[in-house]
mmCIF file of C-alpha atoms and ligand atoms in Angstrom:
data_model
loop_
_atom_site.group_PDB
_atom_site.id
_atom_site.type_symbol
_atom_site.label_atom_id
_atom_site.label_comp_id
_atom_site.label_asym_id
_atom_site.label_seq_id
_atom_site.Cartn_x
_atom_site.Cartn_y
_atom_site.Cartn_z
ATOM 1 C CA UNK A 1 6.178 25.970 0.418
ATOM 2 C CA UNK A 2 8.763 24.324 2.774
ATOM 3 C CA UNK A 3 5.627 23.270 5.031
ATOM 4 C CA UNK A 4 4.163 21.420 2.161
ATOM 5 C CA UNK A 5 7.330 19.321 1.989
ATOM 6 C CA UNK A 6 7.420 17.744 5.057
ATOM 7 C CA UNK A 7 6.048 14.853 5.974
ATOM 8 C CA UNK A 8 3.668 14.119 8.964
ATOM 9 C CA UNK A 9 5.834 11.101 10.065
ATOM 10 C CA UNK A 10 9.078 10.111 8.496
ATOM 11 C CA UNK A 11 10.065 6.411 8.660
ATOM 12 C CA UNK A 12 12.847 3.960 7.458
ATOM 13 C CA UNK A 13 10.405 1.583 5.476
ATOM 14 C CA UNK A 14 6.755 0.529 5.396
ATOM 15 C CA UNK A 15 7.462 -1.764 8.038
ATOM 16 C CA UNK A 16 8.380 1.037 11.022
ATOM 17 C CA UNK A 17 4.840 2.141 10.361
ATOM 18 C CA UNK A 18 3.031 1.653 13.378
ATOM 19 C CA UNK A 19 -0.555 1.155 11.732
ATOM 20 C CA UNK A 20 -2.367 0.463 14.767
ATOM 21 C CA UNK A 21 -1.166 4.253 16.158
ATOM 22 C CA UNK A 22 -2.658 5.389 12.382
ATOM 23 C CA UNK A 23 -5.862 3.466 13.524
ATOM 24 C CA UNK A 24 -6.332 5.236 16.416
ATOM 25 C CA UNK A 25 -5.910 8.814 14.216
ATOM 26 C CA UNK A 26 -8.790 8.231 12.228
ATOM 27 C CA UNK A 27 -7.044 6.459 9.072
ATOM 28 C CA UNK A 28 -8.467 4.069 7.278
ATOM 29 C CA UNK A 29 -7.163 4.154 3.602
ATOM 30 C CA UNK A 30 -3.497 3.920 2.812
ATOM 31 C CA UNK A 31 -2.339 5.635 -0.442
ATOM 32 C CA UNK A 32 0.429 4.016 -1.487
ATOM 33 C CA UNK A 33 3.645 4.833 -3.596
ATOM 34 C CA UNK A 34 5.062 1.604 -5.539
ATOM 35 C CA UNK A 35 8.782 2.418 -6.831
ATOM 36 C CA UNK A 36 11.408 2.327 -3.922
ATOM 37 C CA UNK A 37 7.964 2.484 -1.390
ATOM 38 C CA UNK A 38 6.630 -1.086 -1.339
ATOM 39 C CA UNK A 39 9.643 -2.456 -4.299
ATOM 40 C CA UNK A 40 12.751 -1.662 -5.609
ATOM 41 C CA UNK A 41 12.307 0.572 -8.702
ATOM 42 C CA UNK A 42 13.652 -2.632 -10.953
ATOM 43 C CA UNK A 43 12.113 -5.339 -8.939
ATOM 44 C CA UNK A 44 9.308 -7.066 -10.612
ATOM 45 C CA UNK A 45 7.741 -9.153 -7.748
ATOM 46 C CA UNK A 46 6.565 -8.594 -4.851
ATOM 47 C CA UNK A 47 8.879 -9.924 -1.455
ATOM 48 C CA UNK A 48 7.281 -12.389 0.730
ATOM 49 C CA UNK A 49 7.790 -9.791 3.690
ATOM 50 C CA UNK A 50 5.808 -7.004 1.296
ATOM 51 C CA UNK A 51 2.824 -9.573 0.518
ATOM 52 C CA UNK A 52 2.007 -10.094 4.418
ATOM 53 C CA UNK A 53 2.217 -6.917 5.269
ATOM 54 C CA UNK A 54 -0.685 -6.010 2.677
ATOM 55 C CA UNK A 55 -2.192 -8.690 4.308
ATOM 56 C CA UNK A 56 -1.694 -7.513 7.836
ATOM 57 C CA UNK A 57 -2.910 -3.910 7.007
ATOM 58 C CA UNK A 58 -5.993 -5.107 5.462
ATOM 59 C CA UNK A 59 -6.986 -7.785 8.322
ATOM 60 C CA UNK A 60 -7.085 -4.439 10.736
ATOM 61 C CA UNK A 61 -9.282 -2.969 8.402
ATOM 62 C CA UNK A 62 -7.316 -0.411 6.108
ATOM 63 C CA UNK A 63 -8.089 -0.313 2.552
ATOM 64 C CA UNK A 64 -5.303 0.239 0.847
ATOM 65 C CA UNK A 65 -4.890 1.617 -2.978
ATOM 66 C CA UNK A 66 -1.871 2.408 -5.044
ATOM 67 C CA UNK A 67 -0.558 5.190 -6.722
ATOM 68 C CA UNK A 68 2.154 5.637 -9.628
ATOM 69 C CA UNK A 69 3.565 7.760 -11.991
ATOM 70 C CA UNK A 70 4.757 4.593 -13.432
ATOM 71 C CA UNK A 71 3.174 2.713 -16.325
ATOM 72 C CA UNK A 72 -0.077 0.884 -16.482
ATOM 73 C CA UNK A 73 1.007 -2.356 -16.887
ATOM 74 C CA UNK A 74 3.644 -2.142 -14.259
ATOM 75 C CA UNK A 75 1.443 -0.990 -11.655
ATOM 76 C CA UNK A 76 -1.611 -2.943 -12.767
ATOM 77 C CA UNK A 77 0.338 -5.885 -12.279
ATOM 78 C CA UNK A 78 1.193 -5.125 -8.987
ATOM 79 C CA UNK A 79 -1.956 -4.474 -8.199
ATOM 80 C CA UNK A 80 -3.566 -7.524 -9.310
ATOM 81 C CA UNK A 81 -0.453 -9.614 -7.138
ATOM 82 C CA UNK A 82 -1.667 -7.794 -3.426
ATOM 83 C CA UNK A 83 -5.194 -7.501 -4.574
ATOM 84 C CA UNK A 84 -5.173 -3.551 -4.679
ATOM 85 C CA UNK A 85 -6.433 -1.087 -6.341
ATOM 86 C CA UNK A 86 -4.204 1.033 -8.828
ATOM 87 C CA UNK A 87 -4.004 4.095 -10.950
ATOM 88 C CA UNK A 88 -1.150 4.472 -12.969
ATOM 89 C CA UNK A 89 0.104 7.342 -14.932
ATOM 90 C CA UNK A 90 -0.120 9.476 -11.447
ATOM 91 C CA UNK A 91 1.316 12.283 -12.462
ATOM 92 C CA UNK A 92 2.200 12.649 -9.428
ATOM 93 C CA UNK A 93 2.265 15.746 -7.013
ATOM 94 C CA UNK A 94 -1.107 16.005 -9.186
ATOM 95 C CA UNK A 95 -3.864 15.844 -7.018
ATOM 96 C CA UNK A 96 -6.458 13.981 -9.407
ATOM 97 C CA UNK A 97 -4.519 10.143 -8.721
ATOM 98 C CA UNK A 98 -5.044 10.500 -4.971
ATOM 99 C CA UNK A 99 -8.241 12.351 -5.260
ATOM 100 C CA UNK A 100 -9.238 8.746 -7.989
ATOM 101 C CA UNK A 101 -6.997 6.621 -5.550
ATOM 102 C CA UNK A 102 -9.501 7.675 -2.569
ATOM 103 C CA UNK A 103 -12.896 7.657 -4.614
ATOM 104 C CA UNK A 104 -11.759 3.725 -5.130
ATOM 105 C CA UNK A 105 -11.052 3.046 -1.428
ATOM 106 C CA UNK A 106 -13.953 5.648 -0.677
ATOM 107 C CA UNK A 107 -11.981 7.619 1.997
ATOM 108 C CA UNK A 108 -11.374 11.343 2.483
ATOM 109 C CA UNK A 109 -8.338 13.024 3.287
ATOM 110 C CA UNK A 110 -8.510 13.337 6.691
ATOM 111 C CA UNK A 111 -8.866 9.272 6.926
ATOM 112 C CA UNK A 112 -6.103 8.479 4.533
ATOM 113 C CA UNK A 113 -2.712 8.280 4.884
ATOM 114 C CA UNK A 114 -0.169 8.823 2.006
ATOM 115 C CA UNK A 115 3.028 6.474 1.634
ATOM 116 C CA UNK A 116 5.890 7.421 -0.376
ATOM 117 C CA UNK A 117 9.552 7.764 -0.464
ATOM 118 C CA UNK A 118 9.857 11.197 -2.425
ATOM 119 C CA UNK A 119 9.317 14.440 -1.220
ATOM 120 C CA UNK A 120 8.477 16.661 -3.928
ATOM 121 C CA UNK A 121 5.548 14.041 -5.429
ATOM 122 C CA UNK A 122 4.123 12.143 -2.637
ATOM 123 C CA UNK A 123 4.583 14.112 0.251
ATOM 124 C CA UNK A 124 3.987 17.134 -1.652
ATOM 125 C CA UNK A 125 1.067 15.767 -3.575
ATOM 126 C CA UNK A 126 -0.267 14.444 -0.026
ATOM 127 C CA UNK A 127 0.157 17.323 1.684
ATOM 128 C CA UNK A 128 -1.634 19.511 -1.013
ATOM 129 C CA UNK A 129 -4.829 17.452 -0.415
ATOM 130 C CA UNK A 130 -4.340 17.327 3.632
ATOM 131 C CA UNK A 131 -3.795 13.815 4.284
ATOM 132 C CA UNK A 132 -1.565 12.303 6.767
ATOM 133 C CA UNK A 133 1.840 12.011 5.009
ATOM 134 C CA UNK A 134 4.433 9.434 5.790
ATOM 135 C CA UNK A 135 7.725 9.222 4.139
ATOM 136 C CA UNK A 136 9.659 6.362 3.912
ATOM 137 C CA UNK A 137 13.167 6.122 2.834
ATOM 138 C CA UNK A 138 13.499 4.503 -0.931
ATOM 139 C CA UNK A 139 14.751 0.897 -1.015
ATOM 140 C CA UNK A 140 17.421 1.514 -3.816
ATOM 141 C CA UNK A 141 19.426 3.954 -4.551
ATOM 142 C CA UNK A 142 19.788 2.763 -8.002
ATOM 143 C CA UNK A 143 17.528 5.739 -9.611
ATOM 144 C CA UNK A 144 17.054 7.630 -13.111
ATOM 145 C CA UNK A 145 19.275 10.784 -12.568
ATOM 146 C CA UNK A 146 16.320 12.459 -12.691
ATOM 147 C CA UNK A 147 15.099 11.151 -9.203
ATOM 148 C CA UNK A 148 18.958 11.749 -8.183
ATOM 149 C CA UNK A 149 18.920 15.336 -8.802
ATOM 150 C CA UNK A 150 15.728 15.762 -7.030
ATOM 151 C CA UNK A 151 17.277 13.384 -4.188
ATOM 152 C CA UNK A 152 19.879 16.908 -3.720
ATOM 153 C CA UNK A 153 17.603 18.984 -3.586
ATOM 154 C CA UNK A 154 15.595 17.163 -0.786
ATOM 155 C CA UNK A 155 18.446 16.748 1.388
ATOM 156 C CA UNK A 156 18.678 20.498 1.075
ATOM 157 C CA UNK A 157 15.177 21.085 2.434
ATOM 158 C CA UNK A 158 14.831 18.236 4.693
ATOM 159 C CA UNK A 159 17.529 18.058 7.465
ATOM 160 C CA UNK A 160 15.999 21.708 8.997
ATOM 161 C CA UNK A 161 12.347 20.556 8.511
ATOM 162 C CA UNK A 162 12.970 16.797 10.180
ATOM 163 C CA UNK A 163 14.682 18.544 13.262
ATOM 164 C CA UNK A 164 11.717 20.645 13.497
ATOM 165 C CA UNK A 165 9.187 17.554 12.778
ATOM 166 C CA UNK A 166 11.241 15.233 15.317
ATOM 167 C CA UNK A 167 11.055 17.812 18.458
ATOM 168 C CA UNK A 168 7.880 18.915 17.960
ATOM 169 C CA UNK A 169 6.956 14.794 18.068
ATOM 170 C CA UNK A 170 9.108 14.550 21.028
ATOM 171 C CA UNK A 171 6.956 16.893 22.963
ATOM 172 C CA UNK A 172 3.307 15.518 21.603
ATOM 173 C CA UNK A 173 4.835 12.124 22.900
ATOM 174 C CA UNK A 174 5.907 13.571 26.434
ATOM 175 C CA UNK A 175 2.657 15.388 26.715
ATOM 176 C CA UNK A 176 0.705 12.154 25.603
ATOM 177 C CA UNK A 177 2.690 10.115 27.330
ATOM 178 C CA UNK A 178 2.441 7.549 24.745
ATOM 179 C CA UNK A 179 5.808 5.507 23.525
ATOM 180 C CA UNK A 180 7.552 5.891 20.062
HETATM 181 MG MG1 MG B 1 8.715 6.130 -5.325
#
């Protein structure tokens, strides 16, 4: 269970994410959480900064598609504002959204990448389907309690499982010799 939980790569935002290094892994399609991922959970627009990085990751090719548990119309919009595709509803550490999310991009696990900033629905969810899963840290910590509670229970399981994650990339990148 504890495997499932951790993320592939775990970075401070969207913007740490080196996508040329995902390029050369194989991944095309980026599966992407919206709340506290790409925007603040109450922030209706999307920054200037978040709008060229879309823009970036599609001029080297990925096709990108996002994925809520939020509602429709919230998502939709957002969708319609980077020129994504969205599903809604998510449901998320379901597997159906992603497994939709990469029928609409038409990739396959092993080529997409999943984006999120909680463990126990996008990592988790991610993992469960084999995709490359990258967590980011969430951009506000101005949450429903729900997400707090779940926030605790994280923090219990991730500290061992990032130690593990962060030697083990250590020694890939010594035996690679390739930089952070
Ligand atoms: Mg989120």
């Amino acid at each position: 269970m504890v495997e499932r939980l951790r993320p592939r790569l775990y970075v401070p935002s969207i913007y740490a994410i080196n996508l040329e290094r995902l390029r050369r892994r194989g991944i095309v399609g980026l599966v992407l959480d919206l709340d506290n991922t790409l925007v603040a959970w109450n922030n209706d627009r999307a920054s200037k900064d978040l709008s060229r990085w879309v823009q970036q990751a599609k001029q080297q090719g990925f096709r990108l598609c996002l994925v809520s548990n939020n509602f429709p119309a919230r998502v939709r919009r957002f969708g319609q504002w980077l020129d994504v595709p969205a599903v809604a509803n998510a449901a998320k550490p379901r597997r159906r959204a992603f497994r939709r999310a990469m029928e609409l991009i038409d990739t396959e696990p092993r080529t997409t990448a999943v984006i999120g900033d909680q463990v126990f629905t996008d990592v988790l969810g991610g993992n469960r389907l084999h995709c490359y899963t990258i967590l980011v840290l969430p951009m506000t910590e101005h949450e429903y309690w729900t997400t707090r509670l779940v926030r605790r229970v994280e923090r219990l399981v991730l500290p061992q499982t990032m130690r593990r994650r962060r030697i083990a990339d250590a020694a890939s990148r010594a035996s690679h010799g390739a930089t952070p």
